[in-house]
Short mmCIF file of C-alpha atoms in Angstrom, two decimals:
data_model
loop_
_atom_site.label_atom_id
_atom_site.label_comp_id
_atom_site.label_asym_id
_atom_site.label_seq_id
_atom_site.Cartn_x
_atom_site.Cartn_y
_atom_site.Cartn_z
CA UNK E 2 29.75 3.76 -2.03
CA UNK E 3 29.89 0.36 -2.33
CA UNK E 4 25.78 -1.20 -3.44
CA UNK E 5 25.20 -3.34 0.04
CA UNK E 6 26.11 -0.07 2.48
CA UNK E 7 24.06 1.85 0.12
CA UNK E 8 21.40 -0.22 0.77
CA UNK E 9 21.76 -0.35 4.49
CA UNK E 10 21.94 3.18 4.41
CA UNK E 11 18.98 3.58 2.26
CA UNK E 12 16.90 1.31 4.42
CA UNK E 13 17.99 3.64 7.35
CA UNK E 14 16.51 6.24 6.19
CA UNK E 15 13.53 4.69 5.48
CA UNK E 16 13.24 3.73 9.14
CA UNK E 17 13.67 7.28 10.56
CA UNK E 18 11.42 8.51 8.02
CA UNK E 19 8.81 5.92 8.87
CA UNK E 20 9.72 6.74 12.71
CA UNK E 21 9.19 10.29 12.53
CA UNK E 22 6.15 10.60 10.58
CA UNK E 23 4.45 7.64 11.54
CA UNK E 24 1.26 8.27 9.77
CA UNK E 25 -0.80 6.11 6.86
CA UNK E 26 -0.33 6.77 4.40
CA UNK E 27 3.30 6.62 4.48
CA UNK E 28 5.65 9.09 2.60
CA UNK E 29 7.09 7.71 -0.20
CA UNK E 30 9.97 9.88 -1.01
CA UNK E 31 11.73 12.92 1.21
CA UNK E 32 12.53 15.72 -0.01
CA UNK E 33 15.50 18.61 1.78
CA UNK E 34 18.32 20.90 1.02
CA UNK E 35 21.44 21.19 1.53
CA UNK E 36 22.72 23.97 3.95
CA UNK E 37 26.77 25.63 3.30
CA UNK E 38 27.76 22.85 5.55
CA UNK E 39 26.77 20.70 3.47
CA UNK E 40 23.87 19.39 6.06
CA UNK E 41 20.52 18.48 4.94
CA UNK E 42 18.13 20.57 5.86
CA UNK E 43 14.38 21.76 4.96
CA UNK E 44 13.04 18.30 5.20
CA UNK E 45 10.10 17.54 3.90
CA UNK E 46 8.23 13.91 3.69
CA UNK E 47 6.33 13.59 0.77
CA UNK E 48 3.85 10.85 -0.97
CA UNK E 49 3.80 10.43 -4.53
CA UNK E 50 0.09 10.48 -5.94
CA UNK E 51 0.02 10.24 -9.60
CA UNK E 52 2.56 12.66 -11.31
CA UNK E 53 2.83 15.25 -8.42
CA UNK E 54 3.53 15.28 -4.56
CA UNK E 55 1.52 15.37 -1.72
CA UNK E 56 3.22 16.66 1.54
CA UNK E 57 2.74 14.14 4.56
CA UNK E 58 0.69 15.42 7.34
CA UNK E 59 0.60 14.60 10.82
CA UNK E 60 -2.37 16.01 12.73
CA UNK E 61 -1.85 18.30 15.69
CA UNK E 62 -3.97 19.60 18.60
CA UNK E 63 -2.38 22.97 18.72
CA UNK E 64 1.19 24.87 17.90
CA UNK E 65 2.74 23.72 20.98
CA UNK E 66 2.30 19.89 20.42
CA UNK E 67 3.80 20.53 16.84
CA UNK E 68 7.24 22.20 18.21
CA UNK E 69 6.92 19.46 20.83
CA UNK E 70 7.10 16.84 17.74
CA UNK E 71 10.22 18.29 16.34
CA UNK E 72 12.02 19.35 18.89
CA UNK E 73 11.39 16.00 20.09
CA UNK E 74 14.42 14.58 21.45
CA UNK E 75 12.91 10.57 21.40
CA UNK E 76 12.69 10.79 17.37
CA UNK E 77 15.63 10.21 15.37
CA UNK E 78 16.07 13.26 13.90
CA UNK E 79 19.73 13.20 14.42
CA UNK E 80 20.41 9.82 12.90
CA UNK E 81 18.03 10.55 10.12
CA UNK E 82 20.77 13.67 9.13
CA UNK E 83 23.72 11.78 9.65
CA UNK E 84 22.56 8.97 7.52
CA UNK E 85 21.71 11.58 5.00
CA UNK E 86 25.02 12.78 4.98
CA UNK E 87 26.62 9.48 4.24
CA UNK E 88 24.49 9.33 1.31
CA UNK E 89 25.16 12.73 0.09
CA UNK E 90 29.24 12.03 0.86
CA UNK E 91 29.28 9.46 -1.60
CA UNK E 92 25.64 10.34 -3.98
CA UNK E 93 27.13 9.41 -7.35
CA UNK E 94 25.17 6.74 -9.18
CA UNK E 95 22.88 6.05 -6.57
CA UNK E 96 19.78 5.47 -8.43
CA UNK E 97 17.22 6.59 -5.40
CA UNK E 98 18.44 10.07 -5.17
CA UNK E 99 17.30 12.54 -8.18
CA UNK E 100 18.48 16.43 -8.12
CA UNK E 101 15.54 19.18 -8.66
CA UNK E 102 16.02 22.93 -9.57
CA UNK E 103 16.03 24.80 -6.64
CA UNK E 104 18.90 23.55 -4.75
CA UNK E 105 16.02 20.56 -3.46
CA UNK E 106 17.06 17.02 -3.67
CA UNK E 107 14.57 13.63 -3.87
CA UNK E 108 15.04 10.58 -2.16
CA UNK E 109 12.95 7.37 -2.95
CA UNK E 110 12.20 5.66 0.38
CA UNK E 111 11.85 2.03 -1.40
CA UNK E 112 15.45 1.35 -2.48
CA UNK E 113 13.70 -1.87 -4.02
CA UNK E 114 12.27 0.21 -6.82
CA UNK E 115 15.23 2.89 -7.23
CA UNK E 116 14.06 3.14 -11.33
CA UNK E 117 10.74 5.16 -10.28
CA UNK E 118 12.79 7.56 -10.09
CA UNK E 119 13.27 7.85 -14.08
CA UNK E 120 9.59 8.37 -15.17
CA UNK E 121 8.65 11.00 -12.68
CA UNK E 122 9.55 14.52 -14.61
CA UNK E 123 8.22 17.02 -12.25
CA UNK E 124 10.11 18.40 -9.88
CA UNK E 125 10.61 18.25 -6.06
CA UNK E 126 8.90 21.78 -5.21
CA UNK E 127 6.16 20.86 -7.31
CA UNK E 128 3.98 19.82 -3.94
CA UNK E 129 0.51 20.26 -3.86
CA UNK E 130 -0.34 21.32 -0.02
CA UNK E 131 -4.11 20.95 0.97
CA UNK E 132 -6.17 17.50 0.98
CA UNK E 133 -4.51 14.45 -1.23
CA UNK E 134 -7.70 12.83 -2.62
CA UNK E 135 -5.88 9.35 -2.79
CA UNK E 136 -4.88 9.54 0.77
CA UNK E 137 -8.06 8.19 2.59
CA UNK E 138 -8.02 4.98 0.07
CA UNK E 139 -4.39 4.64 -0.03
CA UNK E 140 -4.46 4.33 3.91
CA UNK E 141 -7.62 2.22 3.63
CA UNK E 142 -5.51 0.11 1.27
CA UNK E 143 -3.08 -0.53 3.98
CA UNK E 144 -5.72 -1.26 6.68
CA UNK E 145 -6.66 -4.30 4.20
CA UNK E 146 -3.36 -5.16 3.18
CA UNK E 147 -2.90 -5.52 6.91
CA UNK E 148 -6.08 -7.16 7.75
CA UNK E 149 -5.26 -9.59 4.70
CA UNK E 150 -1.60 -10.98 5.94
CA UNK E 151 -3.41 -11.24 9.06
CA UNK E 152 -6.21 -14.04 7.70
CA UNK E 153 -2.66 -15.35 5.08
CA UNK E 154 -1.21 -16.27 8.79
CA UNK E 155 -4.07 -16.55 11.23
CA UNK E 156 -6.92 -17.90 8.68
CA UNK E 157 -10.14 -16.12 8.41
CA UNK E 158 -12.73 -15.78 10.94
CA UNK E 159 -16.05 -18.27 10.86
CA UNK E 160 -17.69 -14.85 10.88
CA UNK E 161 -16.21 -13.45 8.31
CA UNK E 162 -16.83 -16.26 5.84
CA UNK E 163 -20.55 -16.71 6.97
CA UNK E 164 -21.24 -13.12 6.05
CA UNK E 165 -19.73 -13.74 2.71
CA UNK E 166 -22.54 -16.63 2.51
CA UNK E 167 -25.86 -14.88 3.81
CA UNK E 168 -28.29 -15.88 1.77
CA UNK E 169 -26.87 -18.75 0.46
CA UNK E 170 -28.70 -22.21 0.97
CA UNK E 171 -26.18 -24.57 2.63
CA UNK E 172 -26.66 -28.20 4.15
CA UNK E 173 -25.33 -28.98 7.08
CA UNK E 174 -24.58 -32.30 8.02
CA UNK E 175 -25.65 -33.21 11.68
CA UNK E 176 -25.67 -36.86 13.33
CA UNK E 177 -29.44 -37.10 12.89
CA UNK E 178 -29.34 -36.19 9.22
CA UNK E 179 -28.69 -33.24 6.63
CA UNK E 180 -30.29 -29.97 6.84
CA UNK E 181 -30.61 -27.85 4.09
CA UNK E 182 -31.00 -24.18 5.35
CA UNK E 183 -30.69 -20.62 4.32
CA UNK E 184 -27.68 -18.71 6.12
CA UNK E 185 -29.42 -15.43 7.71
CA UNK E 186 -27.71 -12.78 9.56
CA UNK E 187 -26.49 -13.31 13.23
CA UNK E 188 -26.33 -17.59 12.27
CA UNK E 189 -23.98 -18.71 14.84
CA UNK E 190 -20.79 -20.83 13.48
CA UNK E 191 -21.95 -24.23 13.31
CA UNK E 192 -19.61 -26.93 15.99
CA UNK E 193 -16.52 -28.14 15.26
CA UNK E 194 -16.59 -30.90 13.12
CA UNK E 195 -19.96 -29.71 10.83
CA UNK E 196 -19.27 -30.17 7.81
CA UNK E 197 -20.89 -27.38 6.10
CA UNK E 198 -21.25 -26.95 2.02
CA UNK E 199 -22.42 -23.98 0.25
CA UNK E 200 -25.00 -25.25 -2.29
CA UNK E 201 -24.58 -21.77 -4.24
CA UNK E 202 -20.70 -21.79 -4.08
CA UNK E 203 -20.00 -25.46 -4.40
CA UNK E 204 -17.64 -24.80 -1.47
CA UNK E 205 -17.09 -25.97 2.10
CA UNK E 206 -17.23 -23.20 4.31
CA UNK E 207 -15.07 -25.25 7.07
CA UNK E 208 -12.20 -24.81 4.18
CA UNK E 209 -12.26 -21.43 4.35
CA UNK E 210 -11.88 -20.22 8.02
CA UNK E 211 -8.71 -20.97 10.32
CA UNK E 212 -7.01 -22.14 7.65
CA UNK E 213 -3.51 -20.38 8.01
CA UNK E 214 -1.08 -20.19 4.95
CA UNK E 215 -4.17 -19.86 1.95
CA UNK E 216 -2.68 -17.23 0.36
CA UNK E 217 -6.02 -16.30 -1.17
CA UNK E 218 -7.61 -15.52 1.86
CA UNK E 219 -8.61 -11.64 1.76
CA UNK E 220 -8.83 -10.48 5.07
CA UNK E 221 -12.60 -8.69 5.22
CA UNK E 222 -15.81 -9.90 4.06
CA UNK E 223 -16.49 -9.51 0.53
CA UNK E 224 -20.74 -9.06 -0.10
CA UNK E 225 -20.27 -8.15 -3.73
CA UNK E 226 -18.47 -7.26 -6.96
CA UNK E 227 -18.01 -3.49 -5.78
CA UNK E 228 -15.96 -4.68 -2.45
CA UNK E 229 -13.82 -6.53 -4.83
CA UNK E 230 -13.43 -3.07 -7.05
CA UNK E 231 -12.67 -0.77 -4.09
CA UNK E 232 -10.31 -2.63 -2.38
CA UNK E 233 -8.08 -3.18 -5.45
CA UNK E 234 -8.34 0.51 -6.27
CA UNK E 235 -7.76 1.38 -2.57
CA UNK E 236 -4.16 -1.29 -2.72
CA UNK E 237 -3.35 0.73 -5.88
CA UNK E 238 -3.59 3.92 -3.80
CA UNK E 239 -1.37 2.79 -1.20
CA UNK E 240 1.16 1.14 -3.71
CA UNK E 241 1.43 4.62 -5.70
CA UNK E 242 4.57 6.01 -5.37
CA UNK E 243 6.53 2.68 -5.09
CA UNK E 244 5.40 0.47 -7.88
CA UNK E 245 3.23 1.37 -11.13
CA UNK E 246 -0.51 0.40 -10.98
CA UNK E 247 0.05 -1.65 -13.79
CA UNK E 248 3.12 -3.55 -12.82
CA UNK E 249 1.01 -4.11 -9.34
CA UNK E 250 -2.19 -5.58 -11.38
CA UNK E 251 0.04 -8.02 -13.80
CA UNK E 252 2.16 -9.51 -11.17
CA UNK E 253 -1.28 -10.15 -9.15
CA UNK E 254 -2.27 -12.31 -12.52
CA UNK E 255 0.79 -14.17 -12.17
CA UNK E 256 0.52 -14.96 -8.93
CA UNK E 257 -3.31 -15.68 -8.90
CA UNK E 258 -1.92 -18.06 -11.68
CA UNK E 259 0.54 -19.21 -10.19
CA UNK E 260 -1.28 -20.69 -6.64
CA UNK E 261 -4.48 -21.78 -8.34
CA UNK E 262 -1.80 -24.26 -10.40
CA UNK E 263 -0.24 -25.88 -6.73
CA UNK E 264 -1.22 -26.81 -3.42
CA UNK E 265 -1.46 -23.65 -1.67
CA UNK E 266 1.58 -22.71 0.64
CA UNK E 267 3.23 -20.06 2.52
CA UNK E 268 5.49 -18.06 0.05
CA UNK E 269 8.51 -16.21 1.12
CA UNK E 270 7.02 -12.56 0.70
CA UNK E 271 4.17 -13.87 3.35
CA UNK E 272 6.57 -13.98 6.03
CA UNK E 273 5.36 -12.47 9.24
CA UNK E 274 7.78 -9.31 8.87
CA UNK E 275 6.50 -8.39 5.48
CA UNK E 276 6.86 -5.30 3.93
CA UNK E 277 3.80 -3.38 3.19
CA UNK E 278 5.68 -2.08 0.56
CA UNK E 279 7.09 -4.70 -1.14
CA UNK E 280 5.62 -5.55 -4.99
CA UNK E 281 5.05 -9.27 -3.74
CA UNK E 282 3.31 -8.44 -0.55
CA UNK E 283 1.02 -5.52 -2.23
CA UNK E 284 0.28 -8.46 -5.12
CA UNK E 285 -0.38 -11.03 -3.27
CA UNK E 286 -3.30 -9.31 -1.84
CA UNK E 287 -4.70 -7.70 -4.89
CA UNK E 288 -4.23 -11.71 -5.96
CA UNK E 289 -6.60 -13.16 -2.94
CA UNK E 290 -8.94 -10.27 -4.34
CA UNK E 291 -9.41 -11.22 -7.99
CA UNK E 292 -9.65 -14.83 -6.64
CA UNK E 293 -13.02 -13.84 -4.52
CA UNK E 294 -13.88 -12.12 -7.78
CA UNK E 295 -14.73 -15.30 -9.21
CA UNK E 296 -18.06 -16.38 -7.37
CA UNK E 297 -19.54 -13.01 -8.93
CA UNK E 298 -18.56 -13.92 -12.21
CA UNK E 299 -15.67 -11.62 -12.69
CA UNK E 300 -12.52 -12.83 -14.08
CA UNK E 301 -9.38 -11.06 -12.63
CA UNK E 302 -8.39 -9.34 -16.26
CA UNK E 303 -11.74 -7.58 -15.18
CA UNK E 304 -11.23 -6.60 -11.93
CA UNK E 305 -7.75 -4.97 -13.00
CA UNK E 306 -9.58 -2.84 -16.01
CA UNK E 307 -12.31 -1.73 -13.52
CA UNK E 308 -9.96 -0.94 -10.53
CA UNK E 309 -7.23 0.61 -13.19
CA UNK E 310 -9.91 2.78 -14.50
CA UNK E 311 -11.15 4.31 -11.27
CA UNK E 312 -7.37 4.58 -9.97
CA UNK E 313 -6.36 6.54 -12.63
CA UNK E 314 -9.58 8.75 -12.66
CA UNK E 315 -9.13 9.44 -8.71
CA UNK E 316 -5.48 10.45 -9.78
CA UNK E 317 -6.10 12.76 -12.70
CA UNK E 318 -7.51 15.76 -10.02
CA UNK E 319 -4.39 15.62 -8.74
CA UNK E 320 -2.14 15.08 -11.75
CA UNK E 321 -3.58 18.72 -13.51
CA UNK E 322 -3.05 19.98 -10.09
CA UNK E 323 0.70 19.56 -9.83
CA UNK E 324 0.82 20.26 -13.63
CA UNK E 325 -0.36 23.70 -13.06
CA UNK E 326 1.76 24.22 -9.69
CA UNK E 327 4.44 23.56 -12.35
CA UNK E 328 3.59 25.80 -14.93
CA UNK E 329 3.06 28.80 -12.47
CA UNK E 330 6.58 28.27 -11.26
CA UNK E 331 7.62 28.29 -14.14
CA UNK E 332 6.03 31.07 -16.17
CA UNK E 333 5.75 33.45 -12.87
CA UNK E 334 1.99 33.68 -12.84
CA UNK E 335 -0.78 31.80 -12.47
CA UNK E 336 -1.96 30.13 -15.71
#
C-alpha cells in the first residue's frame, strides 16, 4: 500500500474511532479480531496509560441506550470496518499496526507517531477494565489544552490576568495622575487605554489580555507554582499513549527557547484546526506553562522534573496492574 493512502486510510480510522466513542479522554489505539471472513471484529477502543491499556468507556443510562449506541445506524460503524479492511488487505510494513497472541491485532490511532508502537511489549488483551487513574487528568489536560489555543487565538481575558495579579501593587495611570493600588478580588478591568503596570511583575497587564497570537498565553489563571505543576502533569496524561512524557517536556524547552529568542508569532501547529494530538500542539502548551513558571521562580528544567515525577508516580498503579494481568495470563493463575 502505497505510504500517502496509508495515511489517508489511517487518518480514517482515526475519525470513526474519534466519531464513535466521542469521549475525553480519547482512545489512543483500537484493538479487534479478525473473523474467517477475514472482517474485523471484537472491537475494542483502548487508551494507553503507562505500559498497559485502559478500555474506553462511554457512560450509559441503562442497557437499552447502550444497544441503541451500537446498533446505531448514524455512527460509522460500517466505514470504520471497511477502512479496516483496506488496511488489513495490504498490512505489511505498516508501522501502526502490531500483531498480539490471541488472534488480537493493535492499531495506533496517531499515524504521526507509528514508532510507539516498538517500545510497548505487552500485549493487546492485557487491558485493565475498572477506573484508569490517569483518565480524569488526562481529560483535564485536554480541557486546558483547549482552553489554551483558545487564549493562543482569542488572547486572554482581563479577568483572567487580574486574578493572576491579586495582591499585587500596580499603578495605574489616570489623566489626573498615577495611582498606586493593591489589586483585590472582584477589581473591575480598568478602561481602555489604562495603562496598567504590575510593580511586583515588572509587567503591563494591558500586554497580556486580548492579545491574539502570544503563544505563551496559558489559557486559565495561574495563582501559584502548584497550578503550573498540575497542569503539566495533567498535558502529560492526555499526551500518554501518543508521544513519550519526555519527548513532550524537551520539545516544550525548545520551543519555550525558541519564542522567548523572536518576536512572538503565530506558528504553523497554532492553526485554528489543530490537533490535540499533535507533539507541537501538546508542547506548545506545556511551553506557555513553564513560561508562567517564571514569576514564581521556577525555571522550566524544574517544572519538567516536578511534573515528570508525579506523572510517572500516577502511572506506576497502573503499570504493576497490567504487569500482573500479564503474568496471570500467562502462568494460568493469579500471581
Amino acid at each position: 500500500m502505497p505510504e500517502d493512502i496509508e495515511i489517508r486510510t489511517l487518518k480514517r480510522i482515526a475519525a470513526h474511532v474519534s466519531e464513535i466513542w466521542s469521549c475525553h479522554p480519547e482512545p489512543t489505539h483500537l484493538l479487534f479480531q479478525l473473523d474467517r471472513d477475514n472482517e474485523a471484529c471484537a472491537l475494542r477502543a483502548v487508551r494507553r496509560v503507562g505500559s498497559g491499556y485502559v478500555r474506553v468507556e462511554r457512560s450509559f443510562a441503562s442497557q437499552v441506550a447502550q444497544d441503541a449506541w451500537i446498533f446505531d445506524d448514524h455512527l460509522p460503524w460500517d466505514e470504520l470496518g471497511v477502512e479496516l479492511e483496506v488496511l488489513m488487505a495490504d498490512r505489511e510494513g505498516c508501522a501502526a499496526l502490531a500483531k498480539e497472541s490471541g488472534g488480537w491485532w493493535r492499531l495506533a490511532l496517531c499515524s504521526q507517531t507509528p514508532e510507539a508502537e516498538i517500545y510497548q511489549a505487552y500485549e493487546a488483551h492485557t487491558v485493565i477494565d475498572g477506573r484508569d487513574p490517569g483518565a480524569e487528568d488526562a481529560g483535564r489536560g485536554y480541557d486546558l489544552l483547549q482552553a489554551y489555543l483558545t487564549a493562543v487565538h482569542e488572547g486572554r481575558t482581563p479577568s483572567v490576568v487580574l486574578a493572576e495579579h491579586v495582591g499585587h501593587t500596580v499603578t495605574l495611570n489616570r489623566p489626573n495622575g498615577v495611582d498606586r493600588v493593591e489589586l483585590t478580588d472582584g477589581d473591575e478591568p480598568p478602561s481602555e487605554g489604562t495603562a496598567v503596570d504590575c510593580i511586583d511583575c515588572r509587567t503591563n497587564l494591558h500586554d497580556q489580555w486580548s492579545q491574539p497570537g502570544d503563544a505563551l498565553a496559558t489559557g486559565d489563571a495561574i495563582l501559584n507554582e502548584l497550578d503550573v505543576i498540575d497542569a503539566v502533569t495533567a498535558l502529560l496524561h492526555h499526551a500518554d499513549g501518543w508521544h513519550a512524557a519526555q519527548t513532550v517536556l524537551d520539545r516544550a524547552l525548545h520551543i519555550l527557547i525558541q519564542e522567548q529568542q523572536m518576536a512572538l508569532t503565530l506558528p504553523d501547529f497554532y492553526d485554528k484546526d489543530a490537533d490535540p494530538r499533535a507533539l507541537d500542539t501538546i508542547s506548545g502548551a506545556v511551553a506557555a506553562y513553564y513560561s508562567a513558571a517564571a514569576r514564581f521562580g521556577l525555571t522550566g528544567s524544574l517544572v519538567a522534573q516536578q511534573s515528570l515525577t508525579r506523572f510517572r508516580q500516577e502511572t506506576e498503579a497502573q503499570r504493576l496492574a497490567s504487569l500482573r494481568i500479564m503474568r496471570e495470563g500467562l502462568t494460568g493463575q493469579a500471581p
